[in-house]
Amino acid sequence: MHEMSIALSIVEAVEERARQEGAGWISEVELLVGKLAGIEPESLQFCFSAAAAGTLAARARLAIEEPEGVGECGECGTTFPVNFYYAECPACRSLRVKILTGEEFLIQSMTIEEEEE
Amino acid sequence: MCDTCGCSTEGGAVLRKPGQSDYHLHVNEHEHAHGEHHSHEHGDHHHEGSGRKVLLEQDVLQKNNLLAERNRGYFEARGIFALNFLSSPGSGKTSLLEKIIPALKQRFPVAVIEGDQQTTNDADRIQALGVPVIQINTGSGCHLDALMVNRAMKELEMQDNSLLCIENVGNLVCPALFDLGEALKVVIISVTEGDDKPLKYPTIFHEADICILNKIDLLPYVEFDAAKCRENAMRVNHHLEWFELSAKTGEGLAAWQEWLEATMAQH
């Protein structure tokens, strides 16, 4: 359940920034979680609400965008979508696949509200 | 609550040393107070009735990754070669260390960081080999992180040009995501697990540099296809260095030891 410690670090990061921005509270946090990032979005949603309790992010909605991965074949150079690590090249069936994208795990942005409620 | 000093640890990690029951150190982050210094002007970006979007574009694991890089810099400066050992519980991480350390310590200094949720059992076993060791008890935590290792390595009396073995919490999922500052990740599987483990838990095999198949002395008694397992591991990560051995009988250990010594010499 690494999602819990990850949820805590997300809350810590957005809260720190929100305080710098003088926010009253945080209404939304946008995450980019690639399909190969090793994160279960559902589990993260669940942990986030627990991790955010009592913080500026307590009522924040967690919006998670899950971009698909893209792999490149080490043999023939074809690029194709990959959603797991043991993908094979659809053109030449090679398993020498280099992951180009899909491992992103970013806090994209957050929406802050001025009013303390 | 901490059972030694009574303080509230809230699941935080604790460092322990074998044979020193009064020694324990909490791995707490330094809490810096968030002052009320809202010095900048708020008025210019106030939108009535709606929130304001703030771009962060920040890696979620940034804090861990930055600290891992600090650890890596420390290791580099002191010529320390750090390995992060990952596996499910019971695949033989500690047994492998016990078997190989007596030979390795004749060649170069060795130190060990042990990670477990509770007890100093593993550190006690390593302590008996006469090398510096420290135990990290993660409490409810399912993995080591760079902060725990940072604190532990400062408490560990490591010599320059050491081999540092970091034995992660037994878990084939979570430790994959947390860089500790190691030079290489070593994943261990044993033949009493399934030969499809690399496909079921691909992230950790994808992150690893070395894969060790342990307990091969049991192959005649279990339904485990070593070649199939290797093939599965290579499908996930074709850069893996592959070793097959038995920490119990010593079979196959020489190849792994030679590889380690050669890698240490180049390091």
Coordinates of C-alpha atoms in Angstrom, one line a residue, chain B residues 5-261:
Chain B
C5 CA 10.2 6.1 24.8
G6 CA 6.4 6.4 24.8
C7 CA 6.4 9.2 22.1
S8 CA 3.8 9.2 19.4
T9 CA 5.4 7.8 16.2
E10 CA 2.3 7.7 14.1
G11 CA 3.7 4.8 12.1
G12 CA 7.0 6.5 11.6
A13 CA 10.2 4.4 11.1
V14 CA 12.6 3.6 13.9
L15 CA 16.3 2.7 13.7
R16 CA 17.6 0.0 16.0
K17 CA 21.0 -1.7 16.5
P18 CA 21.4 -5.3 17.4
G19 CA 22.3 -6.0 21.0
Q20 CA 21.6 -2.4 22.1
S21 CA 18.1 -2.5 23.4
D22 CA 18.2 1.1 24.7
Y23 CA 19.2 2.4 21.2
H24 CA 16.4 3.6 19.0
L25 CA 16.1 6.6 16.8
H26 CA 13.0 7.9 15.1
V27 CA 13.1 8.8 11.5
N28 CA 11.0 11.9 11.6
E29 CA 11.1 14.6 9.0
H30 CA 12.1 18.0 10.4
E31 CA 8.9 19.8 10.7
H32 CA 9.4 23.4 9.6
A33 CA 6.7 25.7 10.9
H34 CA 4.5 27.2 8.2
G35 CA 4.7 30.8 9.2
E36 CA 2.0 33.3 8.5
H37 CA 4.2 35.2 6.1
H38 CA 1.7 35.9 3.3
S39 CA 3.8 38.8 2.1
H40 CA 2.8 38.9 -1.5
E41 CA -0.2 40.6 -2.9
H42 CA -3.3 38.5 -3.3
G43 CA -5.6 40.9 -4.9
D44 CA -4.3 40.8 -8.4
H45 CA -5.3 37.2 -9.0
H46 CA -8.6 37.0 -7.3
H47 CA -11.4 35.7 -9.3
E48 CA -14.8 36.2 -7.8
G49 CA -16.7 33.0 -6.9
S50 CA -14.3 30.7 -8.6
G51 CA -10.9 29.2 -7.7
R52 CA -7.6 30.0 -9.2
K53 CA -5.6 27.3 -11.0
V54 CA -1.9 27.0 -9.9
L55 CA 0.4 25.0 -12.1
L56 CA 2.8 22.7 -10.2
E57 CA 4.0 20.2 -12.8
Q58 CA 5.9 18.5 -10.0
D59 CA 7.0 14.9 -9.7
V60 CA 5.0 13.3 -6.9
L61 CA 8.1 11.5 -5.7
Q62 CA 10.2 14.5 -6.1
K63 CA 11.1 14.8 -2.4
N64 CA 12.1 11.2 -2.2
N65 CA 14.0 11.4 -5.5
L66 CA 16.0 14.5 -4.4
L67 CA 16.9 12.9 -1.1
A68 CA 17.9 9.7 -3.0
E69 CA 20.2 11.7 -5.1
R70 CA 21.8 13.2 -2.0
N71 CA 22.4 9.7 -0.7
R72 CA 23.8 8.7 -4.1
G73 CA 26.2 11.7 -3.9
Y74 CA 27.3 10.7 -0.4
F75 CA 27.9 7.1 -1.5
E76 CA 29.9 8.3 -4.6
A77 CA 32.0 10.7 -2.5
R78 CA 33.0 7.9 -0.2
G79 CA 33.4 5.2 -2.9
I80 CA 30.5 3.2 -1.4
F81 CA 28.7 0.8 -3.7
A82 CA 25.1 0.4 -2.6
L83 CA 22.8 -2.4 -3.6
N84 CA 19.1 -2.4 -2.9
F85 CA 17.8 -6.0 -2.3
L86 CA 14.1 -6.5 -3.2
S87 CA 11.9 -9.6 -2.9
S88 CA 8.8 -11.0 -1.4
P89 CA 9.1 -12.1 2.2
G90 CA 10.9 -15.5 2.6
S91 CA 12.7 -15.6 -0.7
G92 CA 16.0 -15.6 1.1
K93 CA 17.4 -12.1 1.1
T94 CA 19.0 -12.4 4.5
S95 CA 20.2 -15.9 4.0
L96 CA 21.9 -14.9 0.8
L97 CA 23.7 -12.0 2.6
E98 CA 24.6 -14.4 5.5
K99 CA 26.1 -16.8 3.0
I100 CA 28.1 -14.3 0.9
I101 CA 29.3 -11.6 3.4
P102 CA 31.9 -13.8 5.1
A103 CA 33.7 -14.2 1.8
L104 CA 33.2 -10.7 0.6
K105 CA 34.4 -9.0 3.7
Q106 CA 37.8 -10.6 3.1
R107 CA 38.0 -8.4 -0.1
F108 CA 36.4 -5.1 0.9
P109 CA 34.5 -3.6 3.9
V110 CA 30.8 -4.6 3.9
A111 CA 27.9 -2.8 5.8
V112 CA 24.2 -3.7 5.9
I113 CA 21.0 -1.8 6.4
E114 CA 18.1 -4.1 7.2
G115 CA 14.5 -3.1 6.6
D116 CA 11.5 -4.8 8.3
Q117 CA 8.3 -3.7 9.8
Q118 CA 9.2 -5.1 13.2
T119 CA 12.1 -6.8 15.1
T120 CA 15.8 -6.7 14.8
N121 CA 15.9 -10.5 13.9
D122 CA 17.6 -9.9 10.5
A123 CA 20.1 -7.3 11.9
D124 CA 21.0 -9.8 14.7
R125 CA 21.8 -12.4 12.1
I126 CA 24.0 -10.0 10.2
Q127 CA 25.6 -8.7 13.4
A128 CA 26.8 -12.2 14.0
L129 CA 29.0 -11.9 10.9
G130 CA 30.9 -9.1 12.4
V131 CA 30.0 -6.3 9.9
P132 CA 28.3 -3.0 10.7
V133 CA 24.5 -3.3 10.6
I134 CA 21.5 -1.1 11.4
Q135 CA 17.9 -2.1 11.4
I136 CA 15.1 0.1 10.1
N137 CA 11.8 -0.8 11.5
T138 CA 9.2 0.8 9.3
G139 CA 6.3 0.1 11.6
S140 CA 3.3 0.0 9.3
G141 CA 5.4 1.1 6.3
C142 CA 5.6 -1.3 3.4
H143 CA 8.9 -0.1 1.9
L144 CA 12.1 1.8 2.7
D145 CA 12.4 5.4 1.5
A146 CA 15.3 7.7 0.9
L147 CA 14.8 9.5 4.2
M148 CA 15.1 6.3 6.2
V149 CA 18.2 5.3 4.4
N150 CA 19.7 8.8 4.8
R151 CA 19.2 8.6 8.6
A152 CA 20.4 5.0 8.8
M153 CA 23.6 5.6 6.9
K154 CA 24.6 8.4 9.2
E155 CA 24.2 6.0 12.2
L156 CA 26.1 3.2 10.4
E157 CA 29.9 3.2 10.8
M158 CA 30.7 2.7 7.2
Q159 CA 34.3 2.7 5.8
D160 CA 35.2 4.3 2.5
N161 CA 35.0 1.9 -0.5
S162 CA 32.5 -0.3 1.3
L163 CA 29.8 -2.5 -0.2
L164 CA 26.5 -1.4 1.3
C165 CA 23.7 -4.0 1.2
I166 CA 20.3 -2.5 1.8
E167 CA 17.7 -5.2 2.4
N168 CA 14.3 -3.7 1.7
V169 CA 11.1 -4.7 3.4
G170 CA 9.9 -8.0 2.0
N171 CA 7.4 -6.8 -0.6
L172 CA 7.4 -7.3 -4.4
V173 CA 5.2 -4.2 -5.1
C174 CA 5.8 -1.0 -3.2
P175 CA 9.7 -0.8 -2.9
A176 CA 9.9 -0.7 -6.7
L177 CA 8.8 3.0 -6.7
F178 CA 11.2 4.4 -4.1
D179 CA 14.7 5.2 -5.2
L180 CA 17.1 5.0 -2.1
G181 CA 20.2 6.3 -3.9
E182 CA 21.5 2.8 -4.6
A183 CA 23.8 2.0 -7.5
L184 CA 21.8 -1.1 -8.5
K185 CA 18.6 -2.9 -7.6
V186 CA 18.7 -6.7 -7.0
V187 CA 15.4 -8.6 -7.1
I188 CA 15.4 -12.1 -5.6
I189 CA 12.8 -14.8 -6.3
S190 CA 12.8 -18.3 -5.1
V191 CA 11.6 -21.5 -6.8
T192 CA 8.9 -22.0 -4.1
E193 CA 7.2 -19.0 -5.7
G194 CA 5.6 -19.2 -9.2
D195 CA 7.7 -18.9 -12.4
D196 CA 5.2 -16.3 -13.6
K197 CA 6.1 -13.9 -10.8
P198 CA 7.9 -11.5 -13.2
L199 CA 4.7 -11.2 -15.2
K200 CA 2.5 -10.8 -12.1
Y201 CA 4.7 -8.1 -10.5
P202 CA 6.4 -6.6 -13.5
T203 CA 7.2 -3.1 -12.1
I204 CA 9.8 -4.4 -9.7
F205 CA 11.4 -6.6 -12.4
H206 CA 11.4 -3.7 -14.8
E207 CA 13.2 -1.5 -12.2
A208 CA 15.8 -4.1 -11.2
D209 CA 19.3 -4.5 -12.7
I210 CA 20.0 -8.0 -11.4
C211 CA 17.6 -10.9 -10.8
I212 CA 18.6 -13.8 -8.6
L213 CA 16.7 -17.1 -8.6
N214 CA 17.3 -18.6 -5.2
K215 CA 16.6 -22.0 -3.6
I216 CA 17.5 -23.9 -6.8
D217 CA 18.3 -26.9 -4.6
L218 CA 14.5 -27.4 -4.2
L219 CA 13.9 -27.5 -8.0
P220 CA 13.4 -31.3 -8.0
Y221 CA 10.6 -31.0 -5.5
V222 CA 8.6 -28.1 -6.9
E223 CA 6.8 -27.3 -10.1
F224 CA 8.9 -24.4 -11.2
D225 CA 10.4 -24.0 -14.6
A226 CA 13.6 -21.9 -14.2
A227 CA 14.0 -21.4 -17.9
K228 CA 10.4 -20.2 -18.2
C229 CA 10.9 -17.8 -15.2
R230 CA 14.0 -16.4 -16.8
E231 CA 12.1 -15.9 -20.1
N232 CA 9.3 -14.1 -18.3
A233 CA 11.8 -11.9 -16.4
M234 CA 13.5 -11.0 -19.7
R235 CA 10.2 -10.2 -21.3
V236 CA 9.7 -7.5 -18.7
N237 CA 13.3 -6.3 -18.7
H238 CA 15.8 -7.5 -21.3
H239 CA 18.7 -5.8 -19.5
L240 CA 18.5 -8.0 -16.4
E241 CA 21.6 -9.8 -15.2
W242 CA 20.4 -13.3 -14.3
F243 CA 21.8 -15.6 -11.6
E244 CA 20.6 -19.0 -10.4
L245 CA 21.8 -20.2 -7.0
S246 CA 21.1 -21.8 -3.7
A247 CA 22.0 -19.7 -0.6
K248 CA 21.6 -23.0 1.4
T249 CA 23.9 -25.3 -0.5
G250 CA 26.1 -22.7 -2.1
E251 CA 25.4 -23.9 -5.7
G252 CA 25.8 -21.1 -8.2
L253 CA 27.0 -18.7 -5.5
A254 CA 30.5 -18.4 -7.1
A255 CA 29.2 -16.8 -10.3
W256 CA 27.3 -14.2 -8.3
Q257 CA 30.2 -13.5 -6.0
E258 CA 32.6 -13.2 -9.0
W259 CA 30.2 -10.7 -10.6
L260 CA 29.9 -8.7 -7.4
E261 CA 33.7 -8.6 -6.9

